[in-house]
Amino acid sequence: MTIDAAELHFSALNAQVRSCEEERVNIRHCIGQRYIAAGLSGKEILVEGTPGNALGAYLDGARVRVEGNVQEATGDTMNGGEIVVAGSAGDATGYAMRGGRIFVRGDAGYRCGIHMKAYQDNRPAIVIGGRAGSFLGEYQAGGTIIVLGDHTDGRPIVGNFCGTGMHGGVIYLRCESLPARLPAQVRAERQEGLRGEARGLVREWCRRFGLDETKYVDAVYYRLTPDSANPYHRLYTVN
């Protein structure tokens, strides 16, 4: 099914998507409609244009691909499924994400992956091809964030305060030198190449965008994890 969204209010567009009996839906001329695929399962959705806030919020197994940029809160509290963004993503991508995967070809804004969490087999993941804004992984409690820094302009791969409040999960940054202003409660380890789950995620990202994986999976990364020897509760309790 193909839907021309050019003149549709977001509620009308979403009603059409939900009522469609076909598994595959192509949305053309998307111009800022919100909540596309919110809570959805069992469908594959291709979006041509720029969807509005909360694309794939509470996504529950559906697969969404956007041939363009996305705005704020993409994948907000998503449970499962996949969101693929051929362009860049706005602020708070993957907010409170608790399952599924988000693959972004370009950059991501501020507070990407804030409050991400994992439980048993539910391990959310975000892979960003470009750079990420400040407060990446703020209060992260689980899951995996990978930033590939696919730029040549020399600017930092992430903004300020990466991993602030982080108490679970892992962040990988593809860069030769450690970014400035990391919080003291985050441990950074340099490693040659990716292994295990992280390597598989980057290979999947490369496949989604038709890229050669060699320069990404075998590069230098910094692996950020919470420092258990420097717990955050000392900031909030009085002895």
PDB file of C-alpha atoms in Angstrom, residues 24-118:
ATOM      1  CA  ARG A  24       4.237  -3.293   3.665  1.00  0.00           C
ATOM      2  CA  VAL A  25       3.347   0.391   3.663  1.00  0.00           C
ATOM      3  CA  ASN A  26       5.087   3.120   1.666  1.00  0.00           C
ATOM      4  CA  ILE A  27       4.498   6.681   2.934  1.00  0.00           C
ATOM      5  CA  ARG A  28       5.375   9.310   0.330  1.00  0.00           C
ATOM      6  CA  HIS A  29       5.778  13.101   0.732  1.00  0.00           C
ATOM      7  CA  CYS A  30       5.986  12.919   4.526  1.00  0.00           C
ATOM      8  CA  ILE A  31       6.204  16.467   5.933  1.00  0.00           C
ATOM      9  CA  GLY A  32       6.509  16.380   9.710  1.00  0.00           C
ATOM     10  CA  GLN A  33       3.652  14.073  10.701  1.00  0.00           C
ATOM     11  CA  ARG A  34       4.178  12.813  14.251  1.00  0.00           C
ATOM     12  CA  TYR A  35       3.892   9.396  15.907  1.00  0.00           C
ATOM     13  CA  ILE A  36       4.279   7.354  12.720  1.00  0.00           C
ATOM     14  CA  ALA A  37       4.383   3.611  13.579  1.00  0.00           C
ATOM     15  CA  ALA A  38       3.926   4.331  17.305  1.00  0.00           C
ATOM     16  CA  GLY A  39       3.434   1.020  19.145  1.00  0.00           C
ATOM     17  CA  LEU A  40       3.273  -0.864  15.865  1.00  0.00           C
ATOM     18  CA  SER A  41       4.162  -4.490  15.193  1.00  0.00           C
ATOM     19  CA  GLY A  42       3.921  -6.757  12.181  1.00  0.00           C
ATOM     20  CA  LYS A  43       4.521  -4.155   9.448  1.00  0.00           C
ATOM     21  CA  GLU A  44       7.339  -2.860   7.284  1.00  0.00           C
ATOM     22  CA  ILE A  45       7.109   0.865   6.642  1.00  0.00           C
ATOM     23  CA  LEU A  46       9.108   2.934   4.173  1.00  0.00           C
ATOM     24  CA  VAL A  47       8.934   6.699   4.751  1.00  0.00           C
ATOM     25  CA  GLU A  48       9.980   9.112   2.007  1.00  0.00           C
ATOM     26  CA  GLY A  49      10.420  12.606   3.385  1.00  0.00           C
ATOM     27  CA  THR A  50      10.862  13.918   6.926  1.00  0.00           C
ATOM     28  CA  PRO A  51       8.665  12.456   9.677  1.00  0.00           C
ATOM     29  CA  GLY A  52       7.948  14.487  12.785  1.00  0.00           C
ATOM     30  CA  ASN A  53       8.621  13.813  16.447  1.00  0.00           C
ATOM     31  CA  ALA A  54       8.278  10.401  18.080  1.00  0.00           C
ATOM     32  CA  LEU A  55       8.638   8.249  14.975  1.00  0.00           C
ATOM     33  CA  GLY A  56       8.408   4.653  16.187  1.00  0.00           C
ATOM     34  CA  ALA A  57       7.615   5.572  19.790  1.00  0.00           C
ATOM     35  CA  TYR A  58       6.849   2.350  21.712  1.00  0.00           C
ATOM     36  CA  LEU A  59       7.625   0.410  18.525  1.00  0.00           C
ATOM     37  CA  ASP A  60       6.818  -3.226  19.225  1.00  0.00           C
ATOM     38  CA  GLY A  61       8.456  -5.190  16.447  1.00  0.00           C
ATOM     39  CA  ALA A  62       7.709  -3.297  13.228  1.00  0.00           C
ATOM     40  CA  ARG A  63      10.502  -2.314  10.830  1.00  0.00           C
ATOM     41  CA  VAL A  64      10.735   1.308   9.670  1.00  0.00           C
ATOM     42  CA  ARG A  65      13.093   2.828   7.115  1.00  0.00           C
ATOM     43  CA  VAL A  66      13.268   6.572   6.449  1.00  0.00           C
ATOM     44  CA  GLU A  67      14.792   7.878   3.230  1.00  0.00           C
ATOM     45  CA  GLY A  68      15.629  11.242   4.762  1.00  0.00           C
ATOM     46  CA  ASN A  69      16.120  12.860   8.165  1.00  0.00           C
ATOM     47  CA  VAL A  70      14.065  12.345  11.320  1.00  0.00           C
ATOM     48  CA  GLN A  71      13.163  14.823  14.049  1.00  0.00           C
ATOM     49  CA  GLU A  72      13.187  14.458  17.851  1.00  0.00           C
ATOM     50  CA  ALA A  73      12.476  11.416  20.055  1.00  0.00           C
ATOM     51  CA  THR A  74      12.733   8.789  17.319  1.00  0.00           C
ATOM     52  CA  GLY A  75      12.299   5.368  18.926  1.00  0.00           C
ATOM     53  CA  ASP A  76      11.080   6.841  22.225  1.00  0.00           C
ATOM     54  CA  THR A  77      10.676   3.906  24.654  1.00  0.00           C
ATOM     55  CA  MET A  78      10.642   1.387  21.796  1.00  0.00           C
ATOM     56  CA  ASN A  79      10.303  -2.261  22.819  1.00  0.00           C
ATOM     57  CA  GLY A  80      11.479  -4.041  19.687  1.00  0.00           C
ATOM     58  CA  GLY A  81      11.866  -3.865  15.935  1.00  0.00           C
ATOM     59  CA  GLU A  82      14.137  -1.703  13.833  1.00  0.00           C
ATOM     60  CA  ILE A  83      14.377   1.909  12.669  1.00  0.00           C
ATOM     61  CA  VAL A  84      16.781   2.751   9.835  1.00  0.00           C
ATOM     62  CA  VAL A  85      17.454   6.420   9.035  1.00  0.00           C
ATOM     63  CA  ALA A  86      19.248   7.225   5.780  1.00  0.00           C
ATOM     64  CA  GLY A  87      19.859  10.822   6.914  1.00  0.00           C
ATOM     65  CA  SER A  88      20.428  12.343  10.369  1.00  0.00           C
ATOM     66  CA  ALA A  89      18.399  12.177  13.590  1.00  0.00           C
ATOM     67  CA  GLY A  90      17.297  14.912  15.996  1.00  0.00           C
ATOM     68  CA  ASP A  91      17.593  15.116  19.773  1.00  0.00           C
ATOM     69  CA  ALA A  92      16.719  12.313  22.221  1.00  0.00           C
ATOM     70  CA  THR A  93      16.896   9.518  19.656  1.00  0.00           C
ATOM     71  CA  GLY A  94      16.257   6.252  21.476  1.00  0.00           C
ATOM     72  CA  TYR A  95      14.986   7.957  24.646  1.00  0.00           C
ATOM     73  CA  ALA A  96      14.346   5.243  27.291  1.00  0.00           C
ATOM     74  CA  MET A  97      14.741   2.625  24.573  1.00  0.00           C
ATOM     75  CA  ARG A  98      14.402  -0.896  25.965  1.00  0.00           C
ATOM     76  CA  GLY A  99      14.614  -3.157  22.914  1.00  0.00           C
ATOM     77  CA  GLY A 100      15.226  -3.193  19.174  1.00  0.00           C
ATOM     78  CA  ARG A 101      17.768  -1.373  17.023  1.00  0.00           C
ATOM     79  CA  ILE A 102      18.191   2.087  15.531  1.00  0.00           C
ATOM     80  CA  PHE A 103      20.643   2.592  12.654  1.00  0.00           C
ATOM     81  CA  VAL A 104      21.425   6.185  11.632  1.00  0.00           C
ATOM     82  CA  ARG A 105      23.568   6.915   8.588  1.00  0.00           C
ATOM     83  CA  GLY A 106      24.320  10.535   9.515  1.00  0.00           C
ATOM     84  CA  ASP A 107      24.538  12.466  12.790  1.00  0.00           C
ATOM     85  CA  ALA A 108      22.414  12.431  15.942  1.00  0.00           C
ATOM     86  CA  GLY A 109      21.479  15.388  18.154  1.00  0.00           C
ATOM     87  CA  TYR A 110      21.689  15.897  21.911  1.00  0.00           C
ATOM     88  CA  ARG A 111      20.885  13.253  24.532  1.00  0.00           C
ATOM     89  CA  CYS A 112      20.817  10.306  22.195  1.00  0.00           C
ATOM     90  CA  GLY A 113      20.261   7.087  24.161  1.00  0.00           C
ATOM     91  CA  ILE A 114      19.266   8.860  27.380  1.00  0.00           C
ATOM     92  CA  HIS A 115      17.865   6.349  29.910  1.00  0.00           C
ATOM     93  CA  MET A 116      18.438   3.337  27.639  1.00  0.00           C
ATOM     94  CA  LYS A 117      17.960   0.104  29.546  1.00  0.00           C
ATOM     95  CA  ALA A 118      18.221  -3.662  29.050  1.00  0.00           C
TER      96      ALA A 118
END
